Short mmCIF file of C-alpha atoms in Angstrom, two decimals:
data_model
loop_
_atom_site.label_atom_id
_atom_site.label_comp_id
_atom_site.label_asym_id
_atom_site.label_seq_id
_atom_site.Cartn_x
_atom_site.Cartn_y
_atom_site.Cartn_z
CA UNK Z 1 -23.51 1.86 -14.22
CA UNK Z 2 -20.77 0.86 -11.99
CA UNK Z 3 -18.89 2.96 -9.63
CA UNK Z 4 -15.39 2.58 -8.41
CA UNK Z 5 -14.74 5.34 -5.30
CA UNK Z 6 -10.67 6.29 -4.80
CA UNK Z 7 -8.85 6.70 -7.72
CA UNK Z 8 -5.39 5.57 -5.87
CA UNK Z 9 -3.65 2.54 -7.47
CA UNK Z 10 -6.05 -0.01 -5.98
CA UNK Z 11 -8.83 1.98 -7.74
CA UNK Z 12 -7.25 2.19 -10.75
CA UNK Z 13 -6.48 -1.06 -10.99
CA UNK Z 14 -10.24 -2.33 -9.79
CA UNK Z 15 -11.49 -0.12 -12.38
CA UNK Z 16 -9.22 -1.12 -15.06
CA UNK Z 17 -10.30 -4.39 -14.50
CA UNK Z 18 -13.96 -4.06 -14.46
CA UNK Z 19 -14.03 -1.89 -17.41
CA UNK Z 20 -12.67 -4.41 -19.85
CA UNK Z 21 -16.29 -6.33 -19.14
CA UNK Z 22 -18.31 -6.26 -22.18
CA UNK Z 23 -21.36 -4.40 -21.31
CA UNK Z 24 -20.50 -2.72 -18.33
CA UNK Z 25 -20.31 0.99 -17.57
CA UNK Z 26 -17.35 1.76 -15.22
CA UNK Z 27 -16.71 5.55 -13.13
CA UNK Z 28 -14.02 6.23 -11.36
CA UNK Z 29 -14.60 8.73 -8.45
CA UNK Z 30 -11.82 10.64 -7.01
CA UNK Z 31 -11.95 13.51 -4.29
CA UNK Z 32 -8.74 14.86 -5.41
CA UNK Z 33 -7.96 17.40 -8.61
CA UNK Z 34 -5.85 14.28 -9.54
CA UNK Z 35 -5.42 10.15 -9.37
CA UNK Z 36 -3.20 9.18 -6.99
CA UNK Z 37 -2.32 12.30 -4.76
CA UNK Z 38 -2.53 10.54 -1.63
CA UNK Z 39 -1.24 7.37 -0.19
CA UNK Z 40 -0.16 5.85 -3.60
CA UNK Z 41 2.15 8.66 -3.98
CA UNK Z 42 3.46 8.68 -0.73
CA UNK Z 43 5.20 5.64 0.04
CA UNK Z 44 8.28 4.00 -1.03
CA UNK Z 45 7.42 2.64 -4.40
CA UNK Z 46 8.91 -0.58 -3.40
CA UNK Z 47 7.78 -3.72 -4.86
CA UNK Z 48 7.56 -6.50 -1.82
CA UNK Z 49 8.32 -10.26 -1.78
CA UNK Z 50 6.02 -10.83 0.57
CA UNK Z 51 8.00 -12.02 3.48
CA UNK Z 52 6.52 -10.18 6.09
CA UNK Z 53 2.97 -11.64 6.35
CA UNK Z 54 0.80 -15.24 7.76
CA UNK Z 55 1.14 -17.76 5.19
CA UNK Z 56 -2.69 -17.94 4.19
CA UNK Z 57 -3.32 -13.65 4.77
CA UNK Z 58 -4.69 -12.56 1.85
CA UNK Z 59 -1.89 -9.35 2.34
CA UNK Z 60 0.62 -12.92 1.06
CA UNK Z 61 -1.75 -14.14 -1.27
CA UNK Z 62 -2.28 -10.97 -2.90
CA UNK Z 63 1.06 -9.62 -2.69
CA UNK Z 64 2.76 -12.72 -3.97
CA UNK Z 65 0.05 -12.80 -7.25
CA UNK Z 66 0.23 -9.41 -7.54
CA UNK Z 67 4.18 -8.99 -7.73
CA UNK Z 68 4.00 -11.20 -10.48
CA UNK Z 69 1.42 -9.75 -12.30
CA UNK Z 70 3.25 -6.31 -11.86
CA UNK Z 71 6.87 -7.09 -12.87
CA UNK Z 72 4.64 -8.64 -15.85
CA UNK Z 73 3.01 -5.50 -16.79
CA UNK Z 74 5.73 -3.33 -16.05
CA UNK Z 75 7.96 -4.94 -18.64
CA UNK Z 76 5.25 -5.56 -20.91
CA UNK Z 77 4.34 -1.55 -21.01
CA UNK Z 78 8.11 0.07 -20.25
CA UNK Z 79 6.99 1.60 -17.16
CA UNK Z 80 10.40 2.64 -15.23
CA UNK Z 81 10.93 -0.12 -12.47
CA UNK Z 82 14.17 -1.90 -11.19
CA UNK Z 83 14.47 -5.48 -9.32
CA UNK Z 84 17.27 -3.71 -6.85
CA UNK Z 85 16.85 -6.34 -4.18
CA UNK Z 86 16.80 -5.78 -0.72
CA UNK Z 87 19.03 -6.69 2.23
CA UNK Z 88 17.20 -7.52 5.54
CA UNK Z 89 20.21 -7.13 8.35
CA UNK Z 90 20.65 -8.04 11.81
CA UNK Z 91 22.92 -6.26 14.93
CA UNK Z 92 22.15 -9.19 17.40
CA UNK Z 93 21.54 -12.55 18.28
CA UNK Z 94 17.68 -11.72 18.73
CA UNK Z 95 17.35 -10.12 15.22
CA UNK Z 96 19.44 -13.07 13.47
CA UNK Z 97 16.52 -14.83 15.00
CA UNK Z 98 14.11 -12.84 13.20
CA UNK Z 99 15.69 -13.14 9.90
CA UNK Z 100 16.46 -16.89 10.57
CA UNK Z 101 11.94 -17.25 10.84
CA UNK Z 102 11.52 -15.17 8.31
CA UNK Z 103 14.10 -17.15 5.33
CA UNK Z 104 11.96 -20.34 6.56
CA UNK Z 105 8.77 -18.35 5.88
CA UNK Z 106 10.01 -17.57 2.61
CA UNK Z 107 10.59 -20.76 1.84
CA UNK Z 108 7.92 -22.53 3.04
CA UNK Z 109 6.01 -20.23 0.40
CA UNK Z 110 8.59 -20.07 -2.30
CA UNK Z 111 9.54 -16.85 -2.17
CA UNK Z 112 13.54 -16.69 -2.59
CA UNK Z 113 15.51 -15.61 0.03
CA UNK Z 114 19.49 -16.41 0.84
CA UNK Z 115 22.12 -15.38 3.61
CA UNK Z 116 25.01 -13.45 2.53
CA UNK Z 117 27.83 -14.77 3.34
CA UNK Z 118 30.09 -11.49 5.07
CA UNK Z 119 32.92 -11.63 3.03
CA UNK Z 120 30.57 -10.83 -0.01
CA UNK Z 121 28.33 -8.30 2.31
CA UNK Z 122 31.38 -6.47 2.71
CA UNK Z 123 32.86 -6.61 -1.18
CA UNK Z 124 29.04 -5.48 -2.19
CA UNK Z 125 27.79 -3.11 0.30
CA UNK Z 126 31.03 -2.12 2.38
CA UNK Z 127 29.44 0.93 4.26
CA UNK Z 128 26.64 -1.17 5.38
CA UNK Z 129 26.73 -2.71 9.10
CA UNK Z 130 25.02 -6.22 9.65
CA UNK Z 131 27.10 -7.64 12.14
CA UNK Z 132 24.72 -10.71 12.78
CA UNK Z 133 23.98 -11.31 9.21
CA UNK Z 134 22.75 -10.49 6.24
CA UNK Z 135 19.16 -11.56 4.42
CA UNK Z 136 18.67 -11.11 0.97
CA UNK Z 137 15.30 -11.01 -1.40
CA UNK Z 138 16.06 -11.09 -4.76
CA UNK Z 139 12.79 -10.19 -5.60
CA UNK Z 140 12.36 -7.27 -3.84
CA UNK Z 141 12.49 -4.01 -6.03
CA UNK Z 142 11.36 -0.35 -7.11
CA UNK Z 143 8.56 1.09 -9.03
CA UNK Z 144 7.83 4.58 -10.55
CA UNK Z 145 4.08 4.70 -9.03
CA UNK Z 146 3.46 7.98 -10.59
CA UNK Z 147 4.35 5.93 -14.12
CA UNK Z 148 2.17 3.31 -13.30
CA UNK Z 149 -0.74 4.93 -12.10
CA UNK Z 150 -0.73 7.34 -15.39
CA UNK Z 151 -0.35 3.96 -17.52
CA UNK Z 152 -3.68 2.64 -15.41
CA UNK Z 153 -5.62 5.53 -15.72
CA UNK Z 154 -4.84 5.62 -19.77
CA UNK Z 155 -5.62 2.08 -20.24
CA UNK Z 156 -9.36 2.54 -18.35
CA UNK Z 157 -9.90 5.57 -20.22
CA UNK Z 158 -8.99 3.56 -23.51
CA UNK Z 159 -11.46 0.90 -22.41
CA UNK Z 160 -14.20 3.15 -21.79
CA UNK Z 161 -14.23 4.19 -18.57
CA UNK Z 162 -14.65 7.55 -17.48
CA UNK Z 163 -12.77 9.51 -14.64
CA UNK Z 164 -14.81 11.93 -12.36
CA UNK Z 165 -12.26 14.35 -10.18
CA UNK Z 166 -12.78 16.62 -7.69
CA UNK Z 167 -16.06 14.89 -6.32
CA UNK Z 168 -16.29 13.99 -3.05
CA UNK Z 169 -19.70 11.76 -1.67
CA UNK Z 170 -21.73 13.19 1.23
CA UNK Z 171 -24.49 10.45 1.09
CA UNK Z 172 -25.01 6.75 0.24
CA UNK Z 173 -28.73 5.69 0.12
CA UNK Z 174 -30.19 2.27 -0.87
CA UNK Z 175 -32.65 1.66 -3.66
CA UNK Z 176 -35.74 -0.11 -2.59
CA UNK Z 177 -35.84 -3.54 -4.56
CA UNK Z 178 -38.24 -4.20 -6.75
CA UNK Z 179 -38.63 -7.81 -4.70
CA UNK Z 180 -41.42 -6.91 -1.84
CA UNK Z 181 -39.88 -9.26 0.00
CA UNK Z 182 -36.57 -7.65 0.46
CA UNK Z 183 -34.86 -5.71 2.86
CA UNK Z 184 -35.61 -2.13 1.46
CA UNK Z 185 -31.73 -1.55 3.52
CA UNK Z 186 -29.69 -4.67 1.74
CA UNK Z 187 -29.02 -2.23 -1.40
CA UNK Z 188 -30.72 -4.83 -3.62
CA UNK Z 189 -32.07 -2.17 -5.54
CA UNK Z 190 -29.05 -0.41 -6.18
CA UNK Z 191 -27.56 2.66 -4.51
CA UNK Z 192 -28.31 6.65 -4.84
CA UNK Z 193 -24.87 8.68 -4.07
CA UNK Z 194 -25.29 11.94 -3.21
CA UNK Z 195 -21.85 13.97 -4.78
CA UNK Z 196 -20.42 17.61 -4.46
CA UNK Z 197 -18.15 19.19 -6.93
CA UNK Z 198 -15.14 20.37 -4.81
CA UNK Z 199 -14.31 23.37 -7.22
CA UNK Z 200 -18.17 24.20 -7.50
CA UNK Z 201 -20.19 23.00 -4.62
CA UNK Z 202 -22.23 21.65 -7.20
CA UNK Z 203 -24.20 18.91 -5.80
CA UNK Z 204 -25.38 15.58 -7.95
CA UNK Z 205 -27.20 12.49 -7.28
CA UNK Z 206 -26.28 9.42 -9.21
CA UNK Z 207 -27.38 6.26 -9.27
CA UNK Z 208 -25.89 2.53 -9.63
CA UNK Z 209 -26.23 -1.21 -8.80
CA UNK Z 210 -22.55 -1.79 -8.19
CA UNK Z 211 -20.22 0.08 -5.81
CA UNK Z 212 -16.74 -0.71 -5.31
CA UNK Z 213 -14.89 1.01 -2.09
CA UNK Z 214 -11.41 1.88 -2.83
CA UNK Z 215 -11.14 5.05 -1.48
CA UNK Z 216 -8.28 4.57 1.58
CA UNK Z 217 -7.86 7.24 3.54
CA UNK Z 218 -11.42 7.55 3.06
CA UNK Z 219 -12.56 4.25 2.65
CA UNK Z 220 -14.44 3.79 6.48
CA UNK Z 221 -16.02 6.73 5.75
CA UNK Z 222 -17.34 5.09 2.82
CA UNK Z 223 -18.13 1.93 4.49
CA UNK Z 224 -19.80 3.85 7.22
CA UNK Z 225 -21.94 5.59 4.94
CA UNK Z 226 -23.27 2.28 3.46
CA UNK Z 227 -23.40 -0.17 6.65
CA UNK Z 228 -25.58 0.05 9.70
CA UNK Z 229 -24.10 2.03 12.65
CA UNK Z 230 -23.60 -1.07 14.71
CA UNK Z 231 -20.91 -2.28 11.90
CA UNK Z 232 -19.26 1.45 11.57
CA UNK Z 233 -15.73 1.58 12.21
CA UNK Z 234 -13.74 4.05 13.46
CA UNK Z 235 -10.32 5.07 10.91
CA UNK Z 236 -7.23 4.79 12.25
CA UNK Z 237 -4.37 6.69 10.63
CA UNK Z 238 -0.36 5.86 10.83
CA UNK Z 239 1.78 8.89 9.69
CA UNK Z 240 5.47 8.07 8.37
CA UNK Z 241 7.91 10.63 7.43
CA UNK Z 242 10.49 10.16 4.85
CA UNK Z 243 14.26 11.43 5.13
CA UNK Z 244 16.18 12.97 1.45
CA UNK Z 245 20.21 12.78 1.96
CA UNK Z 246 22.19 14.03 -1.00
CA UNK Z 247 25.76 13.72 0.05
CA UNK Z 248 27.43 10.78 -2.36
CA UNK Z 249 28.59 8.61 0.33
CA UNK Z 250 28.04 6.34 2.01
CA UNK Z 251 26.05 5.01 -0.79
CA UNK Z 252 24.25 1.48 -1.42
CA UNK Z 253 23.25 -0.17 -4.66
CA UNK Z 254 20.41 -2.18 -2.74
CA UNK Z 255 17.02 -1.29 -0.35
CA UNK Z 256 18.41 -2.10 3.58
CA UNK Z 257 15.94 -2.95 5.99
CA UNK Z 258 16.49 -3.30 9.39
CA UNK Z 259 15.28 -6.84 11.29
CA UNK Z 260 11.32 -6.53 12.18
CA UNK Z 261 10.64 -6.23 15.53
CA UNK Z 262 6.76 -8.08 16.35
CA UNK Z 263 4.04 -5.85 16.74
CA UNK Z 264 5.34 -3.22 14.83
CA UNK Z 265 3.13 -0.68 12.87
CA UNK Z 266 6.04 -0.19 10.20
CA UNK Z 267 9.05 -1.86 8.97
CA UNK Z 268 11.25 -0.12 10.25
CA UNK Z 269 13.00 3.22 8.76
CA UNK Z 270 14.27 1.64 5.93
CA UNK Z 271 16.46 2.93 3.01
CA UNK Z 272 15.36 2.96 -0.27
CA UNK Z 273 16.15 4.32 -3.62
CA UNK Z 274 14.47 6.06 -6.51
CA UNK Z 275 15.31 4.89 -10.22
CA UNK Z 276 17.91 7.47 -10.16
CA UNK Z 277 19.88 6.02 -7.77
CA UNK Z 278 19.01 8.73 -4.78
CA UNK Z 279 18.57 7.68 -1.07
CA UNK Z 280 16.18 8.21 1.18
CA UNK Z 281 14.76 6.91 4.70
CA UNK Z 282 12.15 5.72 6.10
CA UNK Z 283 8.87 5.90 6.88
CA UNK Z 284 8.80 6.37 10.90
CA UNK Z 285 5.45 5.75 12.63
CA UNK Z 286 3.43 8.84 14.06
CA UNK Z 287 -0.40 7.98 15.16
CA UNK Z 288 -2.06 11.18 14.07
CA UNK Z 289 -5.80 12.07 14.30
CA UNK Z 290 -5.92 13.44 10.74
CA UNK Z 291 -5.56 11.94 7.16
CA UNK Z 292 -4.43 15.66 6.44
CA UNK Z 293 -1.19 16.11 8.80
CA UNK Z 294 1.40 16.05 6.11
CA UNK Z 295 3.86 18.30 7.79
CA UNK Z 296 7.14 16.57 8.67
CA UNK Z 297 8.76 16.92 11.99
CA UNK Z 298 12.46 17.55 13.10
CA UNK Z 299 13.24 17.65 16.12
CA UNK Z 300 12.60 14.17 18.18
CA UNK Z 301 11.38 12.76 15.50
CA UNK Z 302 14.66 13.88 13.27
CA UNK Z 303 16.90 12.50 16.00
CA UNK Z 304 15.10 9.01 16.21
CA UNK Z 305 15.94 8.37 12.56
CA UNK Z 306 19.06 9.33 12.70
CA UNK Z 307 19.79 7.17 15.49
CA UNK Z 308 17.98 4.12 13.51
CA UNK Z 309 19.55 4.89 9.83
CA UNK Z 310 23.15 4.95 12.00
CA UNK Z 311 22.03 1.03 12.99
CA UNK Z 312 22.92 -0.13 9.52
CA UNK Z 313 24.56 2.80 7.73
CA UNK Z 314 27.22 4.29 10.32
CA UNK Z 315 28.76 6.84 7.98
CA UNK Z 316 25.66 8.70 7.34
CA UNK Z 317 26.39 12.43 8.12
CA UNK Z 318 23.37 13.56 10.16
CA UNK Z 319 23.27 16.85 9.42
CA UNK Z 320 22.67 15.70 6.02
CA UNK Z 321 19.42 13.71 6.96
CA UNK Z 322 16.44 16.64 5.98
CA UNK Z 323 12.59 15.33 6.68
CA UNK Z 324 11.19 15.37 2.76
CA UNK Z 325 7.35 14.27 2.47
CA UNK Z 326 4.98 12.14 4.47
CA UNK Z 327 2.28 9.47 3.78
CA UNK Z 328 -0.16 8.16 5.93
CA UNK Z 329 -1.35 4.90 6.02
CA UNK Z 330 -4.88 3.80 6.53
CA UNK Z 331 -4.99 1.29 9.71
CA UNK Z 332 -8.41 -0.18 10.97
CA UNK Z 333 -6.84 -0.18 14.57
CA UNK Z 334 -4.50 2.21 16.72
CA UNK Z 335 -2.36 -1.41 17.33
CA UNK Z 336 -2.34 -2.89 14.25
CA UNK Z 337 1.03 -4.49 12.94
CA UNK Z 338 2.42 -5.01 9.23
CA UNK Z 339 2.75 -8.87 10.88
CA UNK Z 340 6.41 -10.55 11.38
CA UNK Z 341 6.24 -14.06 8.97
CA UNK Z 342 3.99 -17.26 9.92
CA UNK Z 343 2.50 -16.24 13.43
CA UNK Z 344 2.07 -12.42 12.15
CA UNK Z 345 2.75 -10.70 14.82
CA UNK Z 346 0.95 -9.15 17.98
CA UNK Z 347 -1.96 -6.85 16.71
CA UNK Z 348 -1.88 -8.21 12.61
CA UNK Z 349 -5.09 -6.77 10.42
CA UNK Z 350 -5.28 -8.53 7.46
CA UNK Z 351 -6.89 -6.51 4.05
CA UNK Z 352 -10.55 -6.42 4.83
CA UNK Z 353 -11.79 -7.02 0.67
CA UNK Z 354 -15.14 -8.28 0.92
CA UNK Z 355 -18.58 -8.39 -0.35
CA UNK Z 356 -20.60 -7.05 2.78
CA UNK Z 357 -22.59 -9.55 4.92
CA UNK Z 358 -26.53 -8.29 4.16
CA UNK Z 359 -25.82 -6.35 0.67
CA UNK Z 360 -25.86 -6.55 -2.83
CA UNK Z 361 -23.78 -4.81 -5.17
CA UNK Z 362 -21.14 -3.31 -2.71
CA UNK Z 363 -17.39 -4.59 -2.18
CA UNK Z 364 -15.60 -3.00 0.69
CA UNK Z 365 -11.88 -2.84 1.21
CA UNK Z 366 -10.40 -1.25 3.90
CA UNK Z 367 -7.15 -0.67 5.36
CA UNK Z 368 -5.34 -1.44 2.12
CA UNK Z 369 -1.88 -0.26 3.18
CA UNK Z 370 1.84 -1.80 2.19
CA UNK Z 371 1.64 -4.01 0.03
CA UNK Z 372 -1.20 -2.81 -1.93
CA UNK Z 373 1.00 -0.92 -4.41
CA UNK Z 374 2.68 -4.64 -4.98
CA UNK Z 375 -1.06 -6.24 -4.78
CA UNK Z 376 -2.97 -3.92 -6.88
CA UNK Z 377 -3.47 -6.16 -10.19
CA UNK Z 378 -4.02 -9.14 -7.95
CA UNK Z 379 -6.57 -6.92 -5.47
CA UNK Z 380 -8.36 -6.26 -9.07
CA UNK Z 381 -9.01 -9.76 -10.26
CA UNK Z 382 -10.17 -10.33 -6.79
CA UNK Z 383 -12.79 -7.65 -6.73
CA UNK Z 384 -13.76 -8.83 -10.32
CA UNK Z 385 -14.26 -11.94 -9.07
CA UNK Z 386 -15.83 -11.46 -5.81
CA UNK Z 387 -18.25 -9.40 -8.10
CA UNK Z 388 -19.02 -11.56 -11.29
CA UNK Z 389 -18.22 -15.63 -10.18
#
């Protein structure tokens, strides 16, 4: 039996993956009354070049595979998705700069990237302001997650697997091995989780040889349940807020990003659009203590976006501008940065997706944040592989 914990899009994906192995036995453990209720629904569904990263991160690697594999997949199965581009603009000399390192990122790894020349900025996007320039990514685009995720649920389900929801895990506990000579700690012998049924308080113990840690908000609570206290971390948790704005103009027919500043736990609020053609903003960053603080915030918070959307879209009318949802992203420090191109920036964390120094049977990943919705299929032949060759 194996077990897959988080049943987010990375978790889907892993166990999709694993459960098209002849003779294996794949669950898929979720906390939530549904898949996907928490970070993988709470982001911008974009699909990313992967621009943003160090050349040999595994956050490129992956993303760049991954984006692939997705657009692939997404065809292949109809799911709603949209290659809307994205313009990356500048207000300055300093953030021309930045967009001048990142277009020789890109192309030192392939990825395509041009400068707009500003008579055609202004014929395509006339409301925008980029007064330094304009970067685009062709590849760049948007994603119905909520599509996906159903279509990666159905397709493990068809393969076998089975979906437990509403189960959270108090208790990981290593087997002793059969091999005297082993540490009785290492999990050589497998794994006992200890489980409670959310709606019931139920309690179950199950065991397996194989445990995969997807579980992101979650996940170093997992990992601290499983490793030695000298090797627990501590969770870390960025909250964003994300802006709706109905009014018809101004309007764009492409994402707009502003220039990334280094060190930076976000990208910047951003504007993005559904697959309906709707605006919004965002995310802002907002260190928060709990994985639970999903309330947005006016006020301050309100008047910083505004000030930051009016950067690149002047004509916005702020009283228009209404806080809509939040997501929180999993960090594995209070400083750690989405990384700015080749050096990556003061404060990058990479993905941590690893087998665990002194066990068997357990892959960790933590702080899987943007751009694991873009990574996900790639993420899952790594797992598979990190498991099995």
């Amino acid at each position: 039996m194996l077990y897959v914990i988080g049943g987010g899009v990375i978790g889907l994906a892993i166990a999709r993956q694993l459960a098209r192995r002849e003779g294996t036995s794949t669950i898929l453990i979720e906390r939530n009354e549904g898949v996907g209720m928490e970070t993988s629904s709470r982001n911008s569904e974009v699909i990313h070049a992967g621009l943003y990263y160090p050349p040999t991160s595994l956050k490129t690697t992956l993303c760049l595979n991954g984006k692939e594999q997705l657009y692939t997949l997404l065809r292949k199965q109809s799911i709603p998705h949209a290659r809307t581009g994205k313009w990356i603009v500048a207000q300055n000399p300093e953030e021309l700069s930045a967009l001048e390192r990142l277009h020789s990122h890109g192309t030192s790894l392939s990825i395509p990237t041009r400068f707009v020349p500003p008579p055609e900025a202004q014929e395509r996007e006339p409301e925008v302001r980029a007064t330094h320039g304009v970067l685009e990514s062709p590849s760049t685009g948007i994603v119905d997650s909520h599509a996906l995720m159903t279509y990666l649920r159905g397709d493990f389900e068809d393969r076998g697997g089975d979906v437990a929801l509403n189960t959270s895990i108090t208790d990981i506990s290593p087997l002793p091995s059969t091999h005297t000579t082993r540490n009785a700690s290492d999990g050589a012998g497998g794994y006992t989780l200890t489980t409670v049924d959310r709606a019931t308080e139920a309690q179950a113990s199950l065991t397996t040889s194989t445990l995969i840690n997807a579980a992101g908000l979650g996940a170093i609570d997992i990992s601290n349940l499983v490793l030695p206290p000298h090797r627990h971390r501590t969770a870390y948790f960025a909250k964003g807020t994300y802006y709706s704005y109905a009014p018809s103009h101004p309007r764009t027919r492409t994402l707009i990003y502003p220039a990334p500043g280094a060190g930076h736990a976000g990208l910047g609020t951003h504007l993005t659009l559904d697959l309906a053609g709707r605006i919004r903003f965002g995310p802002d960053v907002e260190w928060v203590d709990s994985p639970s603080d999903l309330t947005p915030r006016g006020g301050p918070k309100l008047d910083e976006a505004i000030a930051a959307v009016r950067g690149y879209l002047p004509g916005i009318q702020a009283d228009e501008l209404i806080p809509d949802y939040c997501g929180i992203r999993p960090k594995m420090g209070r400083q750690a940065s989405v990384g700015q191109g080749e050096g990556g920036g003061s404060g990058f964390e990479d993905f941590w997706i690893r087998r665990e120094e002194g066990t068997e049977g357990f892959v960790n990943l933590l702080g899987i944040e943007s751009p694991g919705l873009t990574s996900s299929l790639a993420i899952a032949d790594m797992v598979e592989g990190l498991l099995y060759r």
